[in-house]
Coordinates of C-alpha atoms in Angstrom, one line a residue:
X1 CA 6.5 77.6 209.1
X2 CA 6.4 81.0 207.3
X3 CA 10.0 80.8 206.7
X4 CA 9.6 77.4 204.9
X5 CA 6.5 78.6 202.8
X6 CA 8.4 82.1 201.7
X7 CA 11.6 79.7 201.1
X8 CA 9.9 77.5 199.0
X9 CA 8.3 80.3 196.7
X10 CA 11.8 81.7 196.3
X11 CA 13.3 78.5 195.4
X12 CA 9.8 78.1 192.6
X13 CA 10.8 81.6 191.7
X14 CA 14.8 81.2 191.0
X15 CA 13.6 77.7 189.3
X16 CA 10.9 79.8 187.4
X17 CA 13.3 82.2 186.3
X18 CA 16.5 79.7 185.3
X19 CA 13.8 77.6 182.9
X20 CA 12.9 81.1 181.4
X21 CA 16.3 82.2 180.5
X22 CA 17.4 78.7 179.4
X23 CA 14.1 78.8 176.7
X24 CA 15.3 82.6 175.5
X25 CA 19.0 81.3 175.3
X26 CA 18.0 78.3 173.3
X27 CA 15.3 80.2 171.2
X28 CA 18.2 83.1 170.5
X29 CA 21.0 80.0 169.5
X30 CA 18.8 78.4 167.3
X31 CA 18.5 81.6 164.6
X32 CA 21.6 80.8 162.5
X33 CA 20.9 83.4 159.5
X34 CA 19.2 86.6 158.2
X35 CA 16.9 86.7 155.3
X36 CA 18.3 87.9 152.2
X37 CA 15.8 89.7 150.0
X38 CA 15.7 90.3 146.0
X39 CA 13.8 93.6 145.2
X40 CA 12.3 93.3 148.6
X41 CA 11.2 89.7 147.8
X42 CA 12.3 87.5 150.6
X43 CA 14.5 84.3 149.4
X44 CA 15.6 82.6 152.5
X45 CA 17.7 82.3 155.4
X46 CA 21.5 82.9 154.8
X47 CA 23.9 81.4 158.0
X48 CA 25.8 83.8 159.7
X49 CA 28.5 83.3 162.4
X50 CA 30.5 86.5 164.2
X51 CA 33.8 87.2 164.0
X52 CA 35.1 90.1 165.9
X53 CA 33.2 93.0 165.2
X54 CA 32.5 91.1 161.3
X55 CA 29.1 89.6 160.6
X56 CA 30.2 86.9 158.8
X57 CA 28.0 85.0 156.1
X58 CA 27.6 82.3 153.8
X59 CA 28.3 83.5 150.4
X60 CA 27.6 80.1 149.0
X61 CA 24.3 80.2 150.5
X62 CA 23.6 83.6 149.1
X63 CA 24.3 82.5 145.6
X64 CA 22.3 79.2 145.7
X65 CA 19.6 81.6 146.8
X66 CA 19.7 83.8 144.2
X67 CA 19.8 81.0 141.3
X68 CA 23.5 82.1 140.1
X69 CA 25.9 79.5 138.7
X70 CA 28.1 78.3 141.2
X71 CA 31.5 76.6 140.8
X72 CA 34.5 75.6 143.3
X73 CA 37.8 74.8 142.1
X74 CA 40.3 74.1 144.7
X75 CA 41.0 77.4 146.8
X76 CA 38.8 79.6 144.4
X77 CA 35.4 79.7 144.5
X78 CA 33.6 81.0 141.2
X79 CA 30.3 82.7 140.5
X80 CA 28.3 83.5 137.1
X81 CA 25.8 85.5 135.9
X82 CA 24.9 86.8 132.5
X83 CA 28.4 85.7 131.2
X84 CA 29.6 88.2 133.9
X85 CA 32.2 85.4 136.6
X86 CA 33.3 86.8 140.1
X87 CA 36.1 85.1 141.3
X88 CA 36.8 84.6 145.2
X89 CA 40.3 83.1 146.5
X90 CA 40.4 81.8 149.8
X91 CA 42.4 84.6 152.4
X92 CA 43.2 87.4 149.9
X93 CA 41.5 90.4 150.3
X94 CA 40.0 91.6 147.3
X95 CA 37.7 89.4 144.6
X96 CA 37.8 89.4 140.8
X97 CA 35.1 90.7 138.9
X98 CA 35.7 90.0 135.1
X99 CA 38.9 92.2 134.4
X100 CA 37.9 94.6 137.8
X101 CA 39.7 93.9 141.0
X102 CA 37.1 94.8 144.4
X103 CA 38.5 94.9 147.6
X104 CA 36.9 93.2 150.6
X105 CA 36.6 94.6 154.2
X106 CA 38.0 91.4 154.9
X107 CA 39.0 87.7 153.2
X108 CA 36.5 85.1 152.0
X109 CA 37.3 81.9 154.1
X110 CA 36.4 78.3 153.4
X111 CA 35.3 76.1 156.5
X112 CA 33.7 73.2 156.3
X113 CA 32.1 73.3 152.9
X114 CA 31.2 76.8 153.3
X115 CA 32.7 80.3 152.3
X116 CA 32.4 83.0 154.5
X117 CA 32.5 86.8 153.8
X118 CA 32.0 89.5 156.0
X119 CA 28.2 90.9 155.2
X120 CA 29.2 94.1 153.8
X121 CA 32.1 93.0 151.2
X122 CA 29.2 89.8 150.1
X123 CA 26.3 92.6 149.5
X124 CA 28.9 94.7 147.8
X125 CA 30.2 91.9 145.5
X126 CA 26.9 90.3 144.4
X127 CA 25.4 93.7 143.8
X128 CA 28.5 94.7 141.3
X129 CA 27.9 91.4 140.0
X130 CA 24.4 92.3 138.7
X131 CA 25.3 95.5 137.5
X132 CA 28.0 94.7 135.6
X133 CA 25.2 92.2 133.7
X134 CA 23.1 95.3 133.7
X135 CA 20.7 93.8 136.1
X136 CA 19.1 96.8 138.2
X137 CA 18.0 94.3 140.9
X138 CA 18.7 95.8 144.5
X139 CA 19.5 93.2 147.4
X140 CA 19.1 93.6 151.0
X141 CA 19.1 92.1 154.0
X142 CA 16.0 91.9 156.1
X143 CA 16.3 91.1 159.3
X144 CA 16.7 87.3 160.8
X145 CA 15.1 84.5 160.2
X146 CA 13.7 83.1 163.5
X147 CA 11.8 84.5 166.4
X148 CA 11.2 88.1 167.3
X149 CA 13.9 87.9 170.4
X150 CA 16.6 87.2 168.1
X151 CA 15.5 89.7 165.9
X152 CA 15.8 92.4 168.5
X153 CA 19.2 91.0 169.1
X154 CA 20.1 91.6 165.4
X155 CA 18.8 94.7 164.8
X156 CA 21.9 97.3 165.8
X157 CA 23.6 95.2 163.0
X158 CA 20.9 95.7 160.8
X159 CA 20.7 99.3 161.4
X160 CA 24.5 99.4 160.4
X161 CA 23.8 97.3 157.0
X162 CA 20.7 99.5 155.8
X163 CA 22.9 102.6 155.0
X164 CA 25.4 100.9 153.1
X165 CA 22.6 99.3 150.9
X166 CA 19.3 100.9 151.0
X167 CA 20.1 104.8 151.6
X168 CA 21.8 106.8 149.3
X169 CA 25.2 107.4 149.5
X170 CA 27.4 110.4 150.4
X171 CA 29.6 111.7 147.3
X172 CA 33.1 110.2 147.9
X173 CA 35.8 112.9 148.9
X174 CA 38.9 113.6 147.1
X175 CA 40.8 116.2 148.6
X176 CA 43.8 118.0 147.1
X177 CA 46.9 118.0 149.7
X178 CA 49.8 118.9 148.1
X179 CA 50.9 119.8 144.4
X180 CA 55.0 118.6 143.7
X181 CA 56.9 119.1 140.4
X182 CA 60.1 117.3 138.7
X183 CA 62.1 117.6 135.5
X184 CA 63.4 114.6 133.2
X185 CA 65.3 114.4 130.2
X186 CA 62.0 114.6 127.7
X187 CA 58.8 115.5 130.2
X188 CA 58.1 117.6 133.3
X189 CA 56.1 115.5 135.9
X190 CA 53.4 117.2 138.1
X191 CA 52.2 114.8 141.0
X192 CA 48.7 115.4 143.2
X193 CA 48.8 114.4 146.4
X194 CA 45.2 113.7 147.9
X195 CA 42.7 112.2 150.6
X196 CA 40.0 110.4 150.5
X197 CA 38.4 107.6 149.0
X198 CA 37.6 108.4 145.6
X199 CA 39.8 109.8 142.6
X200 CA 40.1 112.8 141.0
X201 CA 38.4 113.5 137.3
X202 CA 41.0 114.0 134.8
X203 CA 39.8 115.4 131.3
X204 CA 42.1 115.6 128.5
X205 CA 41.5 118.5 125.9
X206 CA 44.2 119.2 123.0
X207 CA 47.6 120.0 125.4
X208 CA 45.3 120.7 128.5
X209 CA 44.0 118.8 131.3
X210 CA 41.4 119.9 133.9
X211 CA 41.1 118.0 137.0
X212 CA 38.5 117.9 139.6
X213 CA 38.7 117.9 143.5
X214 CA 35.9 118.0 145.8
X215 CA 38.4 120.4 148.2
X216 CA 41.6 121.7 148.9
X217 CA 43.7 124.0 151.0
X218 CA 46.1 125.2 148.7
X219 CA 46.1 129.2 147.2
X220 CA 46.8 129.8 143.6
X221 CA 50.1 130.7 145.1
X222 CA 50.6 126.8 146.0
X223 CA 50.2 126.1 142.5
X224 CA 52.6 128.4 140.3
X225 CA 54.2 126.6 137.4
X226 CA 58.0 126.4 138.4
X227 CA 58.6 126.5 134.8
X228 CA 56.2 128.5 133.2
X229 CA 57.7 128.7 130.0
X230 CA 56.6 125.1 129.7
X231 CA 53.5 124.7 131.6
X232 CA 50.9 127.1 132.9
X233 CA 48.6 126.4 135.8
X234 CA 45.0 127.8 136.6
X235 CA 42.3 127.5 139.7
X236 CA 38.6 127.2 139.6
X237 CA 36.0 126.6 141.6
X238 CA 32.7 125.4 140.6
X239 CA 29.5 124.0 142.2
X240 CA 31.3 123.3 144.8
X241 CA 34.1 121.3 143.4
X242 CA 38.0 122.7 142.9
X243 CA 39.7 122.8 139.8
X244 CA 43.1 122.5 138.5
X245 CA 44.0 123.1 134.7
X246 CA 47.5 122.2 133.1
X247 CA 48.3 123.9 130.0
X248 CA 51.3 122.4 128.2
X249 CA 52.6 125.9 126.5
X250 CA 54.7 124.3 123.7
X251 CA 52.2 121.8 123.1
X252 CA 53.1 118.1 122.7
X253 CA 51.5 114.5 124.5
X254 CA 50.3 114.0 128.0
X255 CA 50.1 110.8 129.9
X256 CA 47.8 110.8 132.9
X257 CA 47.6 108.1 135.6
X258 CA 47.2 107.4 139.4
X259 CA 49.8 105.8 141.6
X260 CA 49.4 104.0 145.1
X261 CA 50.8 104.4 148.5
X262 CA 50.6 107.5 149.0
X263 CA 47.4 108.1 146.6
X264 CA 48.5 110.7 144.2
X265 CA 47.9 111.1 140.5
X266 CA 50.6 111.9 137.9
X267 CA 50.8 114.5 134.6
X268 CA 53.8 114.0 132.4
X269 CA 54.1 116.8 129.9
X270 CA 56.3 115.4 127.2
X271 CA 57.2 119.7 125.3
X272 CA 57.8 119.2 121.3
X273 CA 61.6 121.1 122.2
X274 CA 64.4 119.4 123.4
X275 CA 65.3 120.0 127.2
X276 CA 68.7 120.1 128.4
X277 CA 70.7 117.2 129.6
X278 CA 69.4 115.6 132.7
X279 CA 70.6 112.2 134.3
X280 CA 68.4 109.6 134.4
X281 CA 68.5 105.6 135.9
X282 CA 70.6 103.4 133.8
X283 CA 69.6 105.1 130.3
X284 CA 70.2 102.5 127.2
X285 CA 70.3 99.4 129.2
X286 CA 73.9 100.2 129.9
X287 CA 74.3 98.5 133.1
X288 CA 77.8 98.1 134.7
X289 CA 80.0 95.2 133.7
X290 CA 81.0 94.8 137.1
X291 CA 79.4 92.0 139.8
X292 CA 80.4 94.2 142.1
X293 CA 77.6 96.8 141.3
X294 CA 74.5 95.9 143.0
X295 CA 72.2 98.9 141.9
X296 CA 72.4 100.6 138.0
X297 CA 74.1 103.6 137.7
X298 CA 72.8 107.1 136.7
X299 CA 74.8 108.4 134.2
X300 CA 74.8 112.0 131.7
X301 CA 73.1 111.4 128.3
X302 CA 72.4 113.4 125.1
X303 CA 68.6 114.3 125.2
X304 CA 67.1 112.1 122.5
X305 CA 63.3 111.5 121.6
X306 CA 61.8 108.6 122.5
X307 CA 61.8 106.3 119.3
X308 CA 58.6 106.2 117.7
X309 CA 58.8 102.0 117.6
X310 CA 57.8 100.2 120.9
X311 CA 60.1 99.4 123.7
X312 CA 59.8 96.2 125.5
X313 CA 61.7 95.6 128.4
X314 CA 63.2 91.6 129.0
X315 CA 63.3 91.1 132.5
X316 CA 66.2 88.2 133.3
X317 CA 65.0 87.5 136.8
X318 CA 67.5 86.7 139.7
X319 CA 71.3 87.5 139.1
X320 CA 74.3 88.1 141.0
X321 CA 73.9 87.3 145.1
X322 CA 70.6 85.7 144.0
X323 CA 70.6 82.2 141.9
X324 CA 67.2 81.7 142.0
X325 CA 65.9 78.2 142.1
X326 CA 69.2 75.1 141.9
X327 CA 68.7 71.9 140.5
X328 CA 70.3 69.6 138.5
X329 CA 73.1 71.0 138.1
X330 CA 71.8 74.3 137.0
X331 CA 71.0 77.6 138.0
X332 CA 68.3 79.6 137.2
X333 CA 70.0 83.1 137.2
X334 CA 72.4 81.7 134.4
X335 CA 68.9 80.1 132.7
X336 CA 67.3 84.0 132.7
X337 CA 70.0 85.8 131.2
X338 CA 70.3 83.1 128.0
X339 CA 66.8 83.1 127.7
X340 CA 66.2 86.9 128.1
X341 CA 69.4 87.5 125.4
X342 CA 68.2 85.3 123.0
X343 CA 64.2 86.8 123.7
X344 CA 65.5 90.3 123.2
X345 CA 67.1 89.5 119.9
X346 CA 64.5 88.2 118.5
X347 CA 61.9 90.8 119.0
X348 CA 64.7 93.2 117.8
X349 CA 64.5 91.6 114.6
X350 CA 60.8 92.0 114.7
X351 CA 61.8 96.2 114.7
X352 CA 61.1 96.6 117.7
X353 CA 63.1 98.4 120.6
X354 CA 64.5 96.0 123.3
X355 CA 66.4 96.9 126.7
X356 CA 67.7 94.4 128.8
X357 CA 67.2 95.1 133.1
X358 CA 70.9 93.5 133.3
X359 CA 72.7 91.9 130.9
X360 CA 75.6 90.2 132.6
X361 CA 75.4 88.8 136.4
X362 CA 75.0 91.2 138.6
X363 CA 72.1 92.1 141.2
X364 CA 69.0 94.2 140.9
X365 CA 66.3 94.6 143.9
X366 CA 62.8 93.8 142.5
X367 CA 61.3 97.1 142.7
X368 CA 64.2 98.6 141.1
X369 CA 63.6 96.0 137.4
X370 CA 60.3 98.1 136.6
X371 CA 62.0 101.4 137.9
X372 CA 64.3 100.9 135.0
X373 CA 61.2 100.1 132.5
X374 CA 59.2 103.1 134.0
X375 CA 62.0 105.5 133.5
X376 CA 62.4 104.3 129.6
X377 CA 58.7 104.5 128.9
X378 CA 58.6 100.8 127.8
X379 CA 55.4 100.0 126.5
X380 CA 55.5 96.3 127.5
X381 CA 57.5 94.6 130.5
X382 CA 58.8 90.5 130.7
X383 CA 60.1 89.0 133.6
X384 CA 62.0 85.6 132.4
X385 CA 62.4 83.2 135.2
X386 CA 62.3 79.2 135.7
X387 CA 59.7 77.2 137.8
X388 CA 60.5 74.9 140.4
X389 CA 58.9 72.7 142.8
X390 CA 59.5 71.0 146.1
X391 CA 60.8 67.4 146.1
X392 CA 58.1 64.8 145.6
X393 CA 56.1 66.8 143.3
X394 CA 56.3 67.3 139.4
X395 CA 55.0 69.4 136.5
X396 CA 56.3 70.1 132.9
X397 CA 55.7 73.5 130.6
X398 CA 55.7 77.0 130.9
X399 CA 53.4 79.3 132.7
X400 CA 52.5 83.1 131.8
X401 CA 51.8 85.2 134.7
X402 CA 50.3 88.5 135.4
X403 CA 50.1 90.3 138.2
X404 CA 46.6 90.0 140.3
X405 CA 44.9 87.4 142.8
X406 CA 46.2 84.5 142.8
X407 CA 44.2 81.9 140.3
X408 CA 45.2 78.9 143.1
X409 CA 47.3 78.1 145.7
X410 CA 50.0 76.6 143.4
X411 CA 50.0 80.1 141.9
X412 CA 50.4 81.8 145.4
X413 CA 52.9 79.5 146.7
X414 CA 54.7 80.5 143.4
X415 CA 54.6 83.8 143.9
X416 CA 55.7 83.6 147.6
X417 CA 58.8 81.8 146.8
X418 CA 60.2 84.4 144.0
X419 CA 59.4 87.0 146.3
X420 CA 61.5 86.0 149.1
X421 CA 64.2 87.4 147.2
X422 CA 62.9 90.4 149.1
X423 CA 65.3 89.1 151.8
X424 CA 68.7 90.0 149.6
X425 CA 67.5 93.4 149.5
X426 CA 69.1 94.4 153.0
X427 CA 69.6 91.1 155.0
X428 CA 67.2 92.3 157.6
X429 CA 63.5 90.8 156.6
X430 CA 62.8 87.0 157.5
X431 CA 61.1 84.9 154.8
X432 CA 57.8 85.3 157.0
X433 CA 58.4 88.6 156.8
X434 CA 58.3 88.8 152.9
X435 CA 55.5 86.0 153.0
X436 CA 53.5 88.4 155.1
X437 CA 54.6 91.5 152.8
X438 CA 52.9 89.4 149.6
X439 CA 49.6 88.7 151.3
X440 CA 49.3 92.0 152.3
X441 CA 49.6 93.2 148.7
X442 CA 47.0 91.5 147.7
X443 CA 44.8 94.4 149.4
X444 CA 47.2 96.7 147.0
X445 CA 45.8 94.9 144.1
X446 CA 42.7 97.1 144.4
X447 CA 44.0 100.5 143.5
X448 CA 42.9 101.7 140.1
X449 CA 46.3 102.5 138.6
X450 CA 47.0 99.0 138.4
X451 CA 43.1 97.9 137.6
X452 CA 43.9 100.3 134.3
X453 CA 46.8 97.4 133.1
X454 CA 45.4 94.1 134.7
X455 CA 43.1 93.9 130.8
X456 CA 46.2 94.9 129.0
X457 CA 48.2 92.4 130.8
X458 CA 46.3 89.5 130.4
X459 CA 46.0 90.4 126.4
X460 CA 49.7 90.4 126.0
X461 CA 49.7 86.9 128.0
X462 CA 46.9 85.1 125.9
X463 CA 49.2 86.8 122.9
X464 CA 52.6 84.9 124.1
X465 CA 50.6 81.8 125.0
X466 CA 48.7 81.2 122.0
X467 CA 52.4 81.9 120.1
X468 CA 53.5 79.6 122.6
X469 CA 51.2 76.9 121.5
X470 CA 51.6 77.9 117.9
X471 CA 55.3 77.1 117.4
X472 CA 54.6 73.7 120.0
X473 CA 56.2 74.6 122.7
X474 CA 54.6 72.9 125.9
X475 CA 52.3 75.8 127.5
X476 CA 50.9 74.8 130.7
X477 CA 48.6 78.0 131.5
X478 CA 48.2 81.6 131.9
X479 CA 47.5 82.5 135.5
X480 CA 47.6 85.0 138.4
X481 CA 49.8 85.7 141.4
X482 CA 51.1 88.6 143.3
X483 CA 54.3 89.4 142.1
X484 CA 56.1 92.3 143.5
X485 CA 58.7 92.0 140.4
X486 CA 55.5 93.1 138.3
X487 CA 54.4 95.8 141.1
X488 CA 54.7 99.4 140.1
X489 CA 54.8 98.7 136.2
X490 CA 53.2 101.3 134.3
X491 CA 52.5 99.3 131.0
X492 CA 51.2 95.6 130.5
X493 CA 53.2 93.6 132.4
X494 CA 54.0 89.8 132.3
X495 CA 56.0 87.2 134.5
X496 CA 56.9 84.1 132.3
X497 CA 58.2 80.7 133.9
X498 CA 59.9 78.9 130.9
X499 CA 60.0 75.9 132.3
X500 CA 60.4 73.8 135.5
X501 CA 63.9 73.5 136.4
X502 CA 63.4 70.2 139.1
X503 CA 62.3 68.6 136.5
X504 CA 64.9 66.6 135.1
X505 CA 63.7 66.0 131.6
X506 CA 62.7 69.5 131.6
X507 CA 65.7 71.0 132.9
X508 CA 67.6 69.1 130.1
X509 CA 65.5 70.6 127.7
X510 CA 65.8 74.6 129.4
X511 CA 69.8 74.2 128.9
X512 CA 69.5 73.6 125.3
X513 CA 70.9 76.4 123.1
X514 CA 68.1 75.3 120.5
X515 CA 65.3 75.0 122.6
X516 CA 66.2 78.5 123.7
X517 CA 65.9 80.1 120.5
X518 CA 62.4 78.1 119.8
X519 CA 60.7 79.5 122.8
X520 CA 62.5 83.2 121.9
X521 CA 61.5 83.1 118.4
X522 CA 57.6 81.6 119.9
X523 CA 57.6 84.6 122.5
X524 CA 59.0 86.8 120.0
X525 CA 56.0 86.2 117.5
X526 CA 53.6 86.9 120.4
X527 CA 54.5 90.0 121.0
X528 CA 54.3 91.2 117.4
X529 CA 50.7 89.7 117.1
X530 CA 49.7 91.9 120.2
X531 CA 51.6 95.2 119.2
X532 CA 49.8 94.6 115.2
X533 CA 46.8 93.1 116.3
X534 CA 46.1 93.9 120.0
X535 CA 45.9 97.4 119.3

């Protein structure tokens, strides 16, 4: 009998106990968001889902929330305040503000109406957003938005958002590693190597420049001038912070800019006197004759000053092992080089300088096309190539691209297809390969060297596209892509697609030796109007 009575009180227990934990599992499912606060001010619940070790959230949500314009166009989801627009595309890794590329900790996906960000990156966005409108508003999460269980639950990730938002934030580091020197035909090159997340302060007096570390390991020893005739070198330290000054002994310019992959910022010292003869990449546009070449060759040239006109670089995209897109009856690699000839007259008879990458059919790897405009200081780079789409599909006109996040998923499919002429480059990389290669440079996209060209870039695009429309040609739009053709470029640099090659009255049209010279002479004008007026 006493077994039956203590059975029964364990079997009331166990059912005690399952109906408990069942109300504390449904209570805990049925929070779906944290509350997102405006100066402290609660607004409203905000759904969040997990994804890894990500706190993922509704951006959407957040903006409704916070009464900014909201607009969704395709793959791109748009946001506006104060005549300030962020721009998020669906899997790429970094989000336009204005002209300002911010990377994300991870990509904004669209599910099911929604767009989801990772907690962190959507603070970090939103809050740019209103300072760059010169709002001072602070935002912050606080806490969840349902019963005290779940909030216990939720508050190790809270503790991990608070720092990032509320507390003040640790100096960034930037640490001096290494200090490397070269010599060219007209400049000596000096190249910082550092660490750490922020960049070092460059500031330009007369023919010196001082720049600012927050550390570094080298001795003054590490930093003697190896031509000290030329360029003299001094160490600081101050308040904590180390200091290198460059002083460019026989006076002259400076050009001062940061490079990705390794991080490292660069000082060319262009002397007033003439250096002695050096051999530099393909000097003159004097590439081989041969379709045998595959790569430009370096060859010994008189030193010569660079002339004081502007040099722009025509780009004839494809060439050689690599036709490019083929339909009827054409090829595009042919279609380049006539466009890019004619192009490059045209702006010569503007008085401008003009080099050609190739001029006759031979192969050049993509990163090796701005290598060549790099080494001659251009001051403006165009990549000439023909559109093409897949069979069922059609489009007329021509489209001017920069290099950035992709405006759509037309404009990243685009991009995706010219760059699997990565695959030529040694035979070894897959087309998924190169696909994944271009996604993943969408997280290079955030580096500040090439944040410094994206405005310049898009001015010389509007420039060719409103010349475009001028002389009525039939300009479809200026947009964004990641191409790796436009990668590396130290001026503004554009990627034009004349025209769409798979379309038949189109492709008509691209062959004709007087439609040619409309769109050089249209392209042509553009670029005048941005070197007289744009500047």
């Amino acid at each position: 009998m006493l077994q039956r009575q203590v059975c029964k009180k364990f079997i009331f227990i166990f059912i005690f106990l399952i109906t408990a934990l069942v109300f504390i599992s449904d209570s805990a499912m049925s929070s779906t968001g944290w509350n997102l606060a405006l100066n402290g001010r609660v607004l409203g619940d905000v759904p969040i889902k997990e994804q890894g070790r990500l706190t993922m959230v509704s951006i959407g949500t957040m903006v409704r929330l916070l009464q900014l314009d909201l607009e969704q166009k395709e793959d791109t989801l748009l946001i506006y305040y104060k005549n300030n627009k962020l721009q998020l595309v669906h899997k790429a890794t970094a989000v336009w503000l204005n002209v300002q590329l911010l990377p994300t900790a991870s990509a904004p996906v669209l599910e099911n109406g929604h767009w989801w960000l990772d907690s962190r990156s959507a603070m970090k966005i939103l809050q740019s957003l209103y300072q760059a409108a010169g709002d001072k508003s602070t935002l912050s999460w606080m806490g969840a938005s349902d019963i005290p269980v779940v909030i216990e639950e939720l508050q190790p990730l809270q503790e991990e958002i608070k720092p990032a938002i509320q507390q003040p934030v640790q100096q960034p580091t930037c640490e001096l590693k290494s200090l490397r020197w070269g010599r060219y035909e007209e400049k000596i090159r000096v190249v910082f190597d550092y660490l750490g997340v922020a960049e070092p302060k460059a500031k330009e007096v007369d023919t010196s420049v001082s720049i600012v570390f927050s550390g570094s390991s080298l001795s003054q020893n590490d930093l003697s001038s190896p031509y000290p005739q030329d360029v003299s070198v001094k160490m600081n330290t101050l308040n904590g912070k180390y200091i290198v000054s460059l002083h460019s002994v026989q006076g002259g310019k400076m050009n001062i800019f940061t490079l990705p992959n390794p991080t490292r910022l660069v000082v060319d010292i262009f002397p007033e006197k003439q250096k002695e003869i050096l051999e530099i990449t393909a000097p003159g546009g004097n590439i081989p004759e041969s379709q045998n070449v595959s790569v430009p060759q370096r060859v010994a040239v008189p030193p010569q000053k660079k002339s004081k006109k502007p040099l722009i670089v025509v780009d004839p995209g494809h060439g050689g092992k690599d036709p490019g897109a083929v339909s009827n009856g054409l090829r595009e690699k042919n279609l380049n080089l006539q466009f890019s000839k004619l192009l490059a007259e045209s702006i010569k008879k503007r008085g401008f300088d003009v080099r050609l990458t190739r001029s006759t059919d031979i192969y050049l790897k993509l990163r090796e096309r701005t290598e060549l405009a790099n080494n001659w200081e251009a001051d403006m780079f165009i990549s000439i190539h023909a559109n093409a789409l897949p069979k069922g599909r059609h489009a007329t006109g021509t489209e001017i691209y920069i290099m950035a996040l992709p405006t759509d998923k037309d404009a990243m499919q685009l991009a995706l297809i010219e760059n699997r002429e990565l695959t030529g480059d040694n035979g070894s990389e897959s087309s998924a390969q190169v696909d994944k290669k271009t996604k993943m440079l969408l997280n290079i996209l955030g580096n500040m060297q090439q944040n410094a060209k994206i405005s310049d870039s898009t001015d010389v695009a509007e420039y060719l596209f409103k010349a475009g429309k001028n002389n009525r040609l039939n300009m479809r739009r200026v947009a964004q892509a990641p191409f790796f053709v436009l990668r590396g470029a130290s001026m503004p640099a554009v990627l034009i697609e004349t025209g769409f090659i798979t379309e038949r009255s189109e492709a008509k049209k691209l062959a004709s030796t007087s439609f040619q010279r409309q769109f050089a002479e249209a392209i042509a004008q553009g670029v005048e109007a941005y070197f007289n007026g744009g500047r």
